[in-house]
mmCIF file of C-alpha atoms and ligand atoms in Angstrom:
data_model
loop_
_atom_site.group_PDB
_atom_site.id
_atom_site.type_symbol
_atom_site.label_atom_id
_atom_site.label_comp_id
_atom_site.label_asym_id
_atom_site.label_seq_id
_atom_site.Cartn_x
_atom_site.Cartn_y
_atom_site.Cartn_z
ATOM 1 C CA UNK A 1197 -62.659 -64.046 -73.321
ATOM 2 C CA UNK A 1198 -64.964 -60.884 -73.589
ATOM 3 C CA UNK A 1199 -63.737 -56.930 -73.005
ATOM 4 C CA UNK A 1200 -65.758 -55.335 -71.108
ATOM 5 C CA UNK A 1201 -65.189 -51.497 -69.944
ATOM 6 C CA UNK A 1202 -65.408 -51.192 -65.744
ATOM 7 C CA UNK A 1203 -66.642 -48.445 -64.460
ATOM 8 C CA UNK A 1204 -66.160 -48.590 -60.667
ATOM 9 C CA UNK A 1205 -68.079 -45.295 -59.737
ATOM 10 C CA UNK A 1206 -68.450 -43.278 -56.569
ATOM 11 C CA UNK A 1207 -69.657 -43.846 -53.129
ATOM 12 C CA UNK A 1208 -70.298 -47.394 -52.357
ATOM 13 C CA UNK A 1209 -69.575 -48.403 -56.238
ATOM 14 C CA UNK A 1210 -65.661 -49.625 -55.485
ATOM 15 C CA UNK A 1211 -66.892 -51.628 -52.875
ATOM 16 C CA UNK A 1212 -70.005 -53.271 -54.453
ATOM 17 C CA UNK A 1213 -68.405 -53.544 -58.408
ATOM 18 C CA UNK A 1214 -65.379 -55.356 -56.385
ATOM 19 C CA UNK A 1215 -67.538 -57.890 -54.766
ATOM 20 C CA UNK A 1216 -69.699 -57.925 -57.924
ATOM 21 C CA UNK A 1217 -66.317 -59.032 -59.647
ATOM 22 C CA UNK A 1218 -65.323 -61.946 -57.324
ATOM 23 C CA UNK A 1219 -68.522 -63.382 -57.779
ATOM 24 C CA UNK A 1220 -68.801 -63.692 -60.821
ATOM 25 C CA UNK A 1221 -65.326 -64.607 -61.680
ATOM 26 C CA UNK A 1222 -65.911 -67.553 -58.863
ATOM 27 C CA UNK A 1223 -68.916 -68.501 -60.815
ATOM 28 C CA UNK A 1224 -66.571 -69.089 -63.889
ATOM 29 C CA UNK A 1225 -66.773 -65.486 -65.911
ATOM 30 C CA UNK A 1226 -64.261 -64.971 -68.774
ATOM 31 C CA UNK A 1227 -63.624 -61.364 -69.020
ATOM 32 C CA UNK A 1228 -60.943 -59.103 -69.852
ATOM 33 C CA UNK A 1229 -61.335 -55.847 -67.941
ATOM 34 C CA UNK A 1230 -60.951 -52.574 -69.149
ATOM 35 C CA UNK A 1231 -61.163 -50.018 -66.682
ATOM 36 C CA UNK A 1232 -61.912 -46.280 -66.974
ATOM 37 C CA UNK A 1233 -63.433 -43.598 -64.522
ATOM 38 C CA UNK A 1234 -66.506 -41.304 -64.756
ATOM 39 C CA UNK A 1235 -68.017 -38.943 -62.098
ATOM 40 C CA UNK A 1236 -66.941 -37.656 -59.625
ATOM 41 C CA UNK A 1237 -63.738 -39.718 -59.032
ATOM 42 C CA UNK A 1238 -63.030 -38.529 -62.772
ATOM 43 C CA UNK A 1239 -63.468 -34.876 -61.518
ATOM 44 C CA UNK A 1240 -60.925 -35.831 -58.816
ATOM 45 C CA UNK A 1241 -58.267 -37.252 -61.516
ATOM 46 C CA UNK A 1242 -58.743 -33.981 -62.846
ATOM 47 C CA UNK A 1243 -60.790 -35.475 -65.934
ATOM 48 C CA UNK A 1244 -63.751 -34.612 -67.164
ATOM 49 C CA UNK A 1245 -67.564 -36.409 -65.281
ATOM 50 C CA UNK A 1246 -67.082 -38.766 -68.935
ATOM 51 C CA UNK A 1247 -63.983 -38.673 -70.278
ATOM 52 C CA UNK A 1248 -63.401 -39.453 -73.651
ATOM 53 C CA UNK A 1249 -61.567 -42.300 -73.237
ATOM 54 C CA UNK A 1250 -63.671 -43.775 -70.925
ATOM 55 C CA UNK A 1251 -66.691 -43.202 -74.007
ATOM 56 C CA UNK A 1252 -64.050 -44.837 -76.286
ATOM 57 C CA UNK A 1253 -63.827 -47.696 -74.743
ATOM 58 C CA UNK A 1254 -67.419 -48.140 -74.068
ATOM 59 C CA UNK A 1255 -67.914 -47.954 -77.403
ATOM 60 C CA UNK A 1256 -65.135 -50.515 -78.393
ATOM 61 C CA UNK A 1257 -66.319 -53.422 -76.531
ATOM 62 C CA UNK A 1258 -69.795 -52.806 -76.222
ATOM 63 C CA UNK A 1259 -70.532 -53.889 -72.717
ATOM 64 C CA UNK A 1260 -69.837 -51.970 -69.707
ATOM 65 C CA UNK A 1261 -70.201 -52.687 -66.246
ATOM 66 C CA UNK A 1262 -70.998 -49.941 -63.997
ATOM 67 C CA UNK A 1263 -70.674 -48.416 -60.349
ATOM 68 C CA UNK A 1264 -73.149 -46.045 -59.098
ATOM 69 C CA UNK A 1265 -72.085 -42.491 -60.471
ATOM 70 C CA UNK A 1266 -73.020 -39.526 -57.797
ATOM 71 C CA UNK A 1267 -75.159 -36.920 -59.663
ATOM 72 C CA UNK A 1268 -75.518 -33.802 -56.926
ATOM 73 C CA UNK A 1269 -79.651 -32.716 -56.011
ATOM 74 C CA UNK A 1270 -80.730 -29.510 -57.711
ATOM 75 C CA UNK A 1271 -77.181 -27.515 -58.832
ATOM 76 C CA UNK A 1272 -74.195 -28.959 -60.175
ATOM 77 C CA UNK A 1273 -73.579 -31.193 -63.186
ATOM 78 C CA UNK A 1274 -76.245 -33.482 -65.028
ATOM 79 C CA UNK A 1275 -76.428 -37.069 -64.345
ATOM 80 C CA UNK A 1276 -73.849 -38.996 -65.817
ATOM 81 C CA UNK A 1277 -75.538 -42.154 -65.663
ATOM 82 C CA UNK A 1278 -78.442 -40.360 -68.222
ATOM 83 C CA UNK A 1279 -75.441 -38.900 -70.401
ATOM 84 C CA UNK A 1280 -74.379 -42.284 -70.960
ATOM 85 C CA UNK A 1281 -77.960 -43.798 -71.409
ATOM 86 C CA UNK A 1282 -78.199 -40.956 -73.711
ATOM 87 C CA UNK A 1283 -74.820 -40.719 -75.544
ATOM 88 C CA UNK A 1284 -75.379 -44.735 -76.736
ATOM 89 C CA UNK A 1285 -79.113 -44.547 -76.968
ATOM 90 C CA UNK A 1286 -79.539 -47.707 -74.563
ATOM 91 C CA UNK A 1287 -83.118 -47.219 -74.731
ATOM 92 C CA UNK A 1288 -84.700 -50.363 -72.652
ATOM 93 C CA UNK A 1289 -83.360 -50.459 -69.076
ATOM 94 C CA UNK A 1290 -84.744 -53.376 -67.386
ATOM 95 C CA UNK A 1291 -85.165 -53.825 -63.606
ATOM 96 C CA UNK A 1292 -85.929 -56.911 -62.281
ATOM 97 C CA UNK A 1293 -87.143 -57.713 -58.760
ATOM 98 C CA UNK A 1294 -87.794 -61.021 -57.376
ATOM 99 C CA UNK A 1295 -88.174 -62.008 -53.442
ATOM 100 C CA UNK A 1296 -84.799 -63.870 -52.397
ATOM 101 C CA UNK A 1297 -85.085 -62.954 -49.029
ATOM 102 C CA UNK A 1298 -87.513 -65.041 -47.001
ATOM 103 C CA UNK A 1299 -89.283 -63.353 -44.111
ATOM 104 C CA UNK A 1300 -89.681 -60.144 -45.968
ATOM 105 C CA UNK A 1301 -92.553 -57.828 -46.380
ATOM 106 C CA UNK A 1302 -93.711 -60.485 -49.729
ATOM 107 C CA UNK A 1303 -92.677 -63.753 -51.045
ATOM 108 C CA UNK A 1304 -93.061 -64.805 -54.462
ATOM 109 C CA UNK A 1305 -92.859 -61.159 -56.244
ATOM 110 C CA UNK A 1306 -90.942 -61.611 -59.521
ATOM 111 C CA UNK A 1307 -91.170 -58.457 -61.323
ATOM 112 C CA UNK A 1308 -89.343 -57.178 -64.045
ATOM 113 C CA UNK A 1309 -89.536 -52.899 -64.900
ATOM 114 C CA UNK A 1310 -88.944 -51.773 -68.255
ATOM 115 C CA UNK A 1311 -88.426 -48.596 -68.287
ATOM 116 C CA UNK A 1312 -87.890 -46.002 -71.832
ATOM 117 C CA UNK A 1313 -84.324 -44.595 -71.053
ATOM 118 C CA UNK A 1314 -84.335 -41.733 -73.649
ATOM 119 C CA UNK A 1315 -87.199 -38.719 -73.422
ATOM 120 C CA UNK A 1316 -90.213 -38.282 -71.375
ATOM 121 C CA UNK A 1317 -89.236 -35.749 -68.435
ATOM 122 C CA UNK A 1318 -85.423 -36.950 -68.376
ATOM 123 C CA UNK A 1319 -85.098 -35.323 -72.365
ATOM 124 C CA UNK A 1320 -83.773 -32.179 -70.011
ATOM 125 C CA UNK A 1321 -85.417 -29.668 -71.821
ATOM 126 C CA UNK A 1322 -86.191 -27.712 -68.435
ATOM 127 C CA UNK A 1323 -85.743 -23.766 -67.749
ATOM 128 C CA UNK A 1324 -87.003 -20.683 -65.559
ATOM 129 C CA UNK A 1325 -89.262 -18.738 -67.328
ATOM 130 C CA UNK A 1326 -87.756 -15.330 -66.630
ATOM 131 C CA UNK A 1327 -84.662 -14.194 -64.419
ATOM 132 C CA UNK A 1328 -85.996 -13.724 -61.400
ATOM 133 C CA UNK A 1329 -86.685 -17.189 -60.693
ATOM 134 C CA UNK A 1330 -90.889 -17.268 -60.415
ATOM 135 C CA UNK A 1331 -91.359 -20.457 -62.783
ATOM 136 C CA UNK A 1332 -89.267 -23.364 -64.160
ATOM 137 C CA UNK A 1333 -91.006 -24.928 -66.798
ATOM 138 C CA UNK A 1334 -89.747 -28.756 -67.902
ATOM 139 C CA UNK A 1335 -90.644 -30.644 -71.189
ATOM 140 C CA UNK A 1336 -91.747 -34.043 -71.158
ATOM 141 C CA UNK A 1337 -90.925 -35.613 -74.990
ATOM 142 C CA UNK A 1338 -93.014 -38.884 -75.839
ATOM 143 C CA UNK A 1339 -91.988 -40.289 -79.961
ATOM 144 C CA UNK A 1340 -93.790 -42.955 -81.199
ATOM 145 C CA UNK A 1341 -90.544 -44.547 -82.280
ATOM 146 C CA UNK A 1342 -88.792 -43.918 -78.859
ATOM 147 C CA UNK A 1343 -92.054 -45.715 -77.479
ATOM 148 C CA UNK A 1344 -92.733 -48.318 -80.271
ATOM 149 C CA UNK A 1345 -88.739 -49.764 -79.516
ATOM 150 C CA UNK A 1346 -88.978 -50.077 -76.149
ATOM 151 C CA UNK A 1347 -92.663 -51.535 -75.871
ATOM 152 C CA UNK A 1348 -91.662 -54.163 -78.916
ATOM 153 C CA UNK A 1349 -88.837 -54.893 -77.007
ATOM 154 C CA UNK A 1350 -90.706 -55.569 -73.549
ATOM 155 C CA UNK A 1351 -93.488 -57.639 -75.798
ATOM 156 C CA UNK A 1352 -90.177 -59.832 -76.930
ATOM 157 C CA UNK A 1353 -88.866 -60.075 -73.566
ATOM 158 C CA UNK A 1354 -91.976 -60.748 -71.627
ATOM 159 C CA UNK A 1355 -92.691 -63.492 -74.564
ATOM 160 C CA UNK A 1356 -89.140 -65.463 -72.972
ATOM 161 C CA UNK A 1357 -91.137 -65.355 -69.368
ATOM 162 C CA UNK A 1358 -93.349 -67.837 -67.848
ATOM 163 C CA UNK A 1359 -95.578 -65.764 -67.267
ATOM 164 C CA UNK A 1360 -97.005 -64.173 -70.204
ATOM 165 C CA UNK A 1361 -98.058 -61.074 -68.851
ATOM 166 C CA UNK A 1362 -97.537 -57.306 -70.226
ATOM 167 C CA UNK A 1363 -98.557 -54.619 -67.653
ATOM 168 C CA UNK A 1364 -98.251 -51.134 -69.882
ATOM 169 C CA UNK A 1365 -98.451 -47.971 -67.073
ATOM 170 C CA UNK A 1366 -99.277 -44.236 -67.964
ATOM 171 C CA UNK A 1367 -101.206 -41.307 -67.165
ATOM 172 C CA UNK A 1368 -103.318 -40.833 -70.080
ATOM 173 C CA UNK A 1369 -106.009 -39.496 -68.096
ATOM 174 C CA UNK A 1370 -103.712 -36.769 -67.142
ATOM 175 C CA UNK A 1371 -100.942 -36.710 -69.906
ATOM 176 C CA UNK A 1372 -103.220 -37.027 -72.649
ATOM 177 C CA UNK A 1373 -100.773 -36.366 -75.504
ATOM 178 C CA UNK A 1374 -97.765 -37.997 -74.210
ATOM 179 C CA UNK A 1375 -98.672 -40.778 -71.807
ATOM 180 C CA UNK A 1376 -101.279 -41.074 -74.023
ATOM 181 C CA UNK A 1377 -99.419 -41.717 -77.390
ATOM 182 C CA UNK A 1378 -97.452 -44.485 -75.481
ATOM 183 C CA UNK A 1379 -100.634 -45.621 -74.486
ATOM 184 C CA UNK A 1380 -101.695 -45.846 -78.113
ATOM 185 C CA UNK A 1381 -98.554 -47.105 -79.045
ATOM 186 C CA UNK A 1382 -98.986 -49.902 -76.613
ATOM 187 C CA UNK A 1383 -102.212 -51.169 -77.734
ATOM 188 C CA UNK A 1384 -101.798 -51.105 -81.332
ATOM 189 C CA UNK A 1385 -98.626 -53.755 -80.878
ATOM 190 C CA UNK A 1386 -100.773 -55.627 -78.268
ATOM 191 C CA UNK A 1387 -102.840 -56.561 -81.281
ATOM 192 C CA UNK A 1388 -99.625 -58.018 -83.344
ATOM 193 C CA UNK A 1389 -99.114 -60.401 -80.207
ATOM 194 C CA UNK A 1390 -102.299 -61.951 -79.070
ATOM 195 C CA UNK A 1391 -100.549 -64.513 -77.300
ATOM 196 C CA UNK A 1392 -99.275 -62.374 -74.543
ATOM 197 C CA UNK A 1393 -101.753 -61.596 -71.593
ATOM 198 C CA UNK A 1394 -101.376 -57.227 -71.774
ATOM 199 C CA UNK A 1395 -103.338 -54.669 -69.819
ATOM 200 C CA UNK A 1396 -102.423 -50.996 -68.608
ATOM 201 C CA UNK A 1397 -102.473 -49.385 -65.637
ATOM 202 C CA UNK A 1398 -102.687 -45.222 -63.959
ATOM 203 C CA UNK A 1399 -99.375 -44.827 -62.252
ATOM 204 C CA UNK A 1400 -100.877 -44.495 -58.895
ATOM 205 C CA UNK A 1401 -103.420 -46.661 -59.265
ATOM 206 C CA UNK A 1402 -100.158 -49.286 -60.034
ATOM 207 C CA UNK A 1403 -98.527 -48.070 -57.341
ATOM 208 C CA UNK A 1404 -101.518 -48.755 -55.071
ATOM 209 C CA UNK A 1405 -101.494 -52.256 -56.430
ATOM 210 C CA UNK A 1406 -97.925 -52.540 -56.379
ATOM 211 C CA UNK A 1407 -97.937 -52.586 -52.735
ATOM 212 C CA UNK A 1408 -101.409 -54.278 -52.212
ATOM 213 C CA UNK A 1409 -100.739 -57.609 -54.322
ATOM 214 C CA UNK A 1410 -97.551 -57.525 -56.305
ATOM 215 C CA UNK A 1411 -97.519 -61.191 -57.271
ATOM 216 C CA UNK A 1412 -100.699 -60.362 -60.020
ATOM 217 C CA UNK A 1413 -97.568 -58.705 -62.448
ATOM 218 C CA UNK A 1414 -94.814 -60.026 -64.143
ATOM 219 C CA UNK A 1415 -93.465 -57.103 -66.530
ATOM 220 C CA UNK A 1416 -94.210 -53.574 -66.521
ATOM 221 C CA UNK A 1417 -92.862 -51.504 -69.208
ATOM 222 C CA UNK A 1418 -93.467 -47.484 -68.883
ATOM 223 C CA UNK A 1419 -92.408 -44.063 -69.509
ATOM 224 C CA UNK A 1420 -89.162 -42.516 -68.362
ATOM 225 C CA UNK A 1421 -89.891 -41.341 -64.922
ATOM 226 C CA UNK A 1422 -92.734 -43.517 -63.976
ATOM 227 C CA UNK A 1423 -89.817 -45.898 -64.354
ATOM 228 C CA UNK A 1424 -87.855 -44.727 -62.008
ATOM 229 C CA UNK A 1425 -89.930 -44.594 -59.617
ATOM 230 C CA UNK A 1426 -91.891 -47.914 -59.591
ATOM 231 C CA UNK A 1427 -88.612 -49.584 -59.901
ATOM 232 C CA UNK A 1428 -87.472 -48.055 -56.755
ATOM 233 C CA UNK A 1429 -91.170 -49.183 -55.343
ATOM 234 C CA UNK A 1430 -90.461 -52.865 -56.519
ATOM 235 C CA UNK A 1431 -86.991 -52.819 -55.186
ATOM 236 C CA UNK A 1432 -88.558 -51.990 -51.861
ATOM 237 C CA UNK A 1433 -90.644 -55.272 -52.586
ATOM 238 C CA UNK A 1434 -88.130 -57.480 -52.179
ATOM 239 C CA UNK A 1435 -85.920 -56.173 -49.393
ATOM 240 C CA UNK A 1436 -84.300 -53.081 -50.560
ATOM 241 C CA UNK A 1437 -82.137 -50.993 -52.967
ATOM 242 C CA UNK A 1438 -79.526 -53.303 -52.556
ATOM 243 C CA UNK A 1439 -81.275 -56.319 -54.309
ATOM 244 C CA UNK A 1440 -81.885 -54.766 -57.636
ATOM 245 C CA UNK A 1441 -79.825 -54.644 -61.165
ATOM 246 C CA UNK A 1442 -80.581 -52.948 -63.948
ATOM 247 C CA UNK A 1443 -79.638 -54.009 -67.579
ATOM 248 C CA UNK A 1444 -79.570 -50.870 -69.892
ATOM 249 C CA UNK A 1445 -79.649 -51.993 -73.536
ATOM 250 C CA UNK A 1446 -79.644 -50.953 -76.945
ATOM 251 C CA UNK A 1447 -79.340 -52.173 -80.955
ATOM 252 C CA UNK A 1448 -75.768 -53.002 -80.195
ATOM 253 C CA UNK A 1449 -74.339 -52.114 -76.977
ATOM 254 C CA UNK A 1450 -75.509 -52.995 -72.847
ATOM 255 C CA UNK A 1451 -74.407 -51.493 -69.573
ATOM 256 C CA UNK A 1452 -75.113 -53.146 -65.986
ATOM 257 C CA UNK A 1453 -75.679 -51.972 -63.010
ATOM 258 C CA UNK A 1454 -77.351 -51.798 -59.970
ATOM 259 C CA UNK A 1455 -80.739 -49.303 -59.812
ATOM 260 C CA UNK A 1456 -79.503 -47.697 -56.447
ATOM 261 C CA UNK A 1457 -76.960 -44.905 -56.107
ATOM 262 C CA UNK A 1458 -73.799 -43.957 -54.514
ATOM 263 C CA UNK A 1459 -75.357 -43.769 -50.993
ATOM 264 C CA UNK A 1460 -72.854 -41.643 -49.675
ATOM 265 C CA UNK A 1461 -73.887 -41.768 -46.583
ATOM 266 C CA UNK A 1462 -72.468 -45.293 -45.716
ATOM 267 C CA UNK A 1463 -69.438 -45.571 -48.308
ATOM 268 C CA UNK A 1464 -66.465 -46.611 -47.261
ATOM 269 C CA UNK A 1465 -67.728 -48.398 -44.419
ATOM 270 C CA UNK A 1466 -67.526 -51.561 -45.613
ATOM 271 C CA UNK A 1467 -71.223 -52.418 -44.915
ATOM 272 C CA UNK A 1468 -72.854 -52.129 -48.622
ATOM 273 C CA UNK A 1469 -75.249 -55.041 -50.027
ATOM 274 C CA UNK A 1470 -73.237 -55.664 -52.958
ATOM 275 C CA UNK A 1471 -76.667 -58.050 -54.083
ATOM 276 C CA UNK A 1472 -77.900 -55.700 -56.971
ATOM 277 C CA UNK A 1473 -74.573 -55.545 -58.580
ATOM 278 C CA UNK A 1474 -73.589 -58.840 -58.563
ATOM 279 C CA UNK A 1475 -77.135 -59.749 -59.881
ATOM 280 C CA UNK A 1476 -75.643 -56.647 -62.217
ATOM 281 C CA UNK A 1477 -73.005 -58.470 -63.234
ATOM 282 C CA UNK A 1478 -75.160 -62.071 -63.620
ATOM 283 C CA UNK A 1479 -77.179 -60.513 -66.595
ATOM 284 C CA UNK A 1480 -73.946 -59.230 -67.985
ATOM 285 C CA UNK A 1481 -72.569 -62.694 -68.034
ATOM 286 C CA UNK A 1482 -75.933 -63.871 -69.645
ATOM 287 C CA UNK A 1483 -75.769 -60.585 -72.474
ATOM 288 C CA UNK A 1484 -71.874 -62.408 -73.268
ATOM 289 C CA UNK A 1485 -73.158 -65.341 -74.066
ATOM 290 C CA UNK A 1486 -71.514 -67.105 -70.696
ATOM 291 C CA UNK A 1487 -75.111 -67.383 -69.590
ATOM 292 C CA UNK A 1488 -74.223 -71.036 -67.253
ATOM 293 C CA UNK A 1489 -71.779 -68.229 -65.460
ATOM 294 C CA UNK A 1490 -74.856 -65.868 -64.800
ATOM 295 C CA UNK A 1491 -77.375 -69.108 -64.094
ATOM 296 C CA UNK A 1492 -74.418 -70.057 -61.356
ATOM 297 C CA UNK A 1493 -74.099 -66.257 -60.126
ATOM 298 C CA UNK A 1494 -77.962 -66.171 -59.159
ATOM 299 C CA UNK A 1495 -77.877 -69.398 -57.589
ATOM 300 C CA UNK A 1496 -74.748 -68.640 -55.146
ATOM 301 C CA UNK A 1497 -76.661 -65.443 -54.456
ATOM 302 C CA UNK A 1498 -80.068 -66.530 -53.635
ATOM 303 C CA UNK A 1499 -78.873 -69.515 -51.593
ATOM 304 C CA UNK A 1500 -77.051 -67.107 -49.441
ATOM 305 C CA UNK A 1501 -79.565 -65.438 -49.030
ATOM 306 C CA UNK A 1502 -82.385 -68.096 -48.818
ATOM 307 C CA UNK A 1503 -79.939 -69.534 -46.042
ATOM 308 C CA UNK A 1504 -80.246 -66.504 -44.106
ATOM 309 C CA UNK A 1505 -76.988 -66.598 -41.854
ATOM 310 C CA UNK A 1506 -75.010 -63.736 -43.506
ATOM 311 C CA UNK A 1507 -76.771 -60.759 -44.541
ATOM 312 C CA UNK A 1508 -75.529 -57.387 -44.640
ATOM 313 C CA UNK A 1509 -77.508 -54.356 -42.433
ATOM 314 C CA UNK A 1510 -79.929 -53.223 -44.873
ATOM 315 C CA UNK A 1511 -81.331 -57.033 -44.426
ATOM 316 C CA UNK A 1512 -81.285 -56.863 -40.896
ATOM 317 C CA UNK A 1513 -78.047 -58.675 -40.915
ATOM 318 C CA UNK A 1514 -74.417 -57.646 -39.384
ATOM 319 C CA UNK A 1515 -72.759 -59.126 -42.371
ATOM 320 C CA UNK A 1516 -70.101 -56.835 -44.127
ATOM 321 C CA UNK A 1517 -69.608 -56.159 -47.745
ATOM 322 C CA UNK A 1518 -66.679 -59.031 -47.910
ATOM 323 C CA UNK A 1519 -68.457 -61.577 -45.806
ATOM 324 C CA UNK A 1520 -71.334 -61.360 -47.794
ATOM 325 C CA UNK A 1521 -69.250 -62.047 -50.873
ATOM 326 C CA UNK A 1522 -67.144 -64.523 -49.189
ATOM 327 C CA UNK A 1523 -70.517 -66.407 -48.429
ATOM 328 C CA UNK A 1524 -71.653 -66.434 -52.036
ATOM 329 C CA UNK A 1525 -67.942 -67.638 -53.416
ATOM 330 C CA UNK A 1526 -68.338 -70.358 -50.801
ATOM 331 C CA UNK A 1527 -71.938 -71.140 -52.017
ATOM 332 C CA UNK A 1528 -70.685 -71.553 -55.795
ATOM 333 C CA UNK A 1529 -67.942 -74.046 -54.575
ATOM 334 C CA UNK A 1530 -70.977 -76.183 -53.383
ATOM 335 C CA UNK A 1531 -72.347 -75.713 -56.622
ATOM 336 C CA UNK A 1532 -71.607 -78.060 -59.647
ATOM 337 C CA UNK A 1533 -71.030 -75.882 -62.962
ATOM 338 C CA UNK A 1534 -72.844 -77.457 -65.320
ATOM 339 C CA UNK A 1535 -76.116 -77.136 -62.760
ATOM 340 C CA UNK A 1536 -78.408 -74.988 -64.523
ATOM 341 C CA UNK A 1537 -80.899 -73.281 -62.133
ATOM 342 C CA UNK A 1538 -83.625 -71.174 -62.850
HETATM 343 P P1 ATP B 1672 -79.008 -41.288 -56.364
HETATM 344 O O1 ATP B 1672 -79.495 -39.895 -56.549
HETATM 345 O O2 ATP B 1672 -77.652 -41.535 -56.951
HETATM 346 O O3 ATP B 1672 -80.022 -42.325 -56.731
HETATM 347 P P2 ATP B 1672 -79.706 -41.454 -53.566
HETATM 348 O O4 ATP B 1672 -78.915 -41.033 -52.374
HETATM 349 O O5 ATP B 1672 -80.992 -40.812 -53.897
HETATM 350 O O6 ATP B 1672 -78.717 -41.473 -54.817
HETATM 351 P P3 ATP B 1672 -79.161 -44.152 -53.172
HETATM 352 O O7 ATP B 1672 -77.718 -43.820 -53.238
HETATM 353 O O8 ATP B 1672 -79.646 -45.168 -54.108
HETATM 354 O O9 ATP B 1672 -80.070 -42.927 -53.408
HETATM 355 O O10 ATP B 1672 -79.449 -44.600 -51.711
HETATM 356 C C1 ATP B 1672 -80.599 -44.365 -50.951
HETATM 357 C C2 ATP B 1672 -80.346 -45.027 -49.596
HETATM 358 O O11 ATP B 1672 -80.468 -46.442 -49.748
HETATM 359 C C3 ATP B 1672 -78.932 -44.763 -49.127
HETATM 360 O O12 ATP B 1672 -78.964 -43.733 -48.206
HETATM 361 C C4 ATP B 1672 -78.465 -46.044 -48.533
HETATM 362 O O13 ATP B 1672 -78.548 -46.013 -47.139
HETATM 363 C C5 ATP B 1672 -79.406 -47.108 -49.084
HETATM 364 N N1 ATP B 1672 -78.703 -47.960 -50.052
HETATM 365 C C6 ATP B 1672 -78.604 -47.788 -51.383
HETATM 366 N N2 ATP B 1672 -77.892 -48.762 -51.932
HETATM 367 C C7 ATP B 1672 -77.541 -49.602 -50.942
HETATM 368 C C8 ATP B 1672 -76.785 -50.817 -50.870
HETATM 369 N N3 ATP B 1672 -76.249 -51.376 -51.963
HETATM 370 N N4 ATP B 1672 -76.605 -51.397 -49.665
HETATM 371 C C9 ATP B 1672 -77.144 -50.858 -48.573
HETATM 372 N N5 ATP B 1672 -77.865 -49.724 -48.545
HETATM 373 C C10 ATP B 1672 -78.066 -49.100 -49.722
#
């Protein structure tokens, strides 16, 4: 049985780790939670946003699971979700996106964004340039080891895909320094691994192609903030914020969870797609070695959904949080455990 610290998070994140939980503990997952707070729900246990114990623990097992954390436009405090990224240098995060939902705006679109989760414009280095306000200046911070990790790692990961395919985006037209050291960083390893198919790619020119003829990409791996944002794009491929997980990763430790936020506008109603994180918690279960648990996880999801009957608003549906998830646990009681699906 594997530890793993739970984060539940803010907003929607109770109801959507919960369901992400069932799932995958229907599907057959072993795990011993830990639970511990951050954000805002830590401010209201009168904690700190990451309280130390919540870091310890993350740092004892490893693996973490994790509900969106809210991180307040403009003022307040800095995103938690970066601190952590940051404080356990989980440098890849990886976004998939594949069509599971027929009748949407594409079919067949299975992407996979890997995005660098430590510098470019997120290093925070950001300030006004006097007192009275007239500039803010930000610093974007490109290393060719920050880069050369994360585009070796999406050169190993794309190599485990069917499609061999390495799409590298930047702005080096633009950026020549930074976007273009990554870009230079790119193409020197592209020369130790001939056997994968790699080109690059202007951010908007990708994003113009993104939503003209997604299926011509498999993996995209990019700086910090390009990230971000084409991830949200290819979420938006395939039916929404709700359908995508994120894997964050480093040398030795992982945290899931779902690319979309707290969306505080419909927590506590019940009505959440809990898809992303239970597709979260699916790659967890594969990172623990009980990958037959995640290959059983994906397949009670996208039958649900394939099936069409119970979907929750965002997919048109009238389905609630629970009735989605009570679906999916039926689904897996249809399916045989040692059925391996791809
Ligand atoms: P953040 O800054 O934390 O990313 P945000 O408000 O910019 O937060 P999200 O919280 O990701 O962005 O949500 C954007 C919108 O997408 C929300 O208003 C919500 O309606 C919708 N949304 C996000 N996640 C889900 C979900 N799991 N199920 C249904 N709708 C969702």
């Amino acid at each position: 049985m594997s530890k793993v610290t739970l984060i539940k998070g803010d907003g929607i994140g109770p109801e959507v780790v919960n369901a992400a939980i069932r799932v995958i503990e229907a599907a057959g997952a072993a795990i011993d939670w830990d639970e511990q707070v951050a954000g805002v729900t830590g401010v209201e246990r009168g904690l700190e946003t990451l309280p130390a114990v919540t870091l310890d623990s993350f740092r004892e097992n490893k693996v973490c699971l994790k509900g969106p954390l809210t991180t307040p436009v403009g003022s307040g405090f800095r995103s938690v979700n970066v601190a952590l990224r940051k404080e356990f240098d989980l440098y890849a995060n990886i976004r998939p996106a594949k069509s599971l939902v027929p009748g949407g705006r594409y079919d067949n679109v299975d992407l996979v964004v890997i995005r660098e989760n430590t510098e470019g414009l997120y290093a925070g280095i950001e300030h006004y340039i006097d007192t009275k306000r007239s500039a803010a200046e930000s610093i974007t911070i490109v290393t060719q080891d920050a880069s050369r990790r994360v585009i070796q790692f999406a050169f190993e990961y794309v190599a485990q895909r069917p499609r061999q395919r390495l799409t590298l985006v930047h702005k080096a037209n633009i950026l020549k320094y930074t976007s273009g050291l990554f870009l230079d960083v790119g193409k020197e390893l592209a020369s130790d691994h001939p056997e994968i198919e790699f080109n690059d790619r202007i951010i908007d020119n990708m994003a113009l192609q993104l939503v003209l003829d997604p299926q011509q990409f498999d993996t995209i791996v990019t700086t910090n903030m390009f990230g971000d944002i084409l991830s949200d794009l290819c979420a938006g491929l395939v039916g929404g914020l709700g359908m995508a997980p994120a894997a964050n990763v480093g040398q030795e430790m992982a945290m899931f969870e779902a690319v979309h936020g707290s969306a505080p506008d419909i927590a506590g109603e019940g009505v959440a797609n809990p898809t992303a994180l239970i597709l979260a918690g699916a790659l967890l279960c594969d990172h623990i070695d009980q990958a037959v648990v995640g290959d059983r996880t994906r397949a009670g999801v996208e039958r649900v959904l394939l099936d069409g009957q119970v979907r929750t608003p965002d997919l048109g549906g009238t389905a609630t949080t629970d009735e989605f998830c009570d679906a999916v646990v039926g689904a897996l009681e249809r399916i045989p455990a040692a059925e391996a699906v791809g």
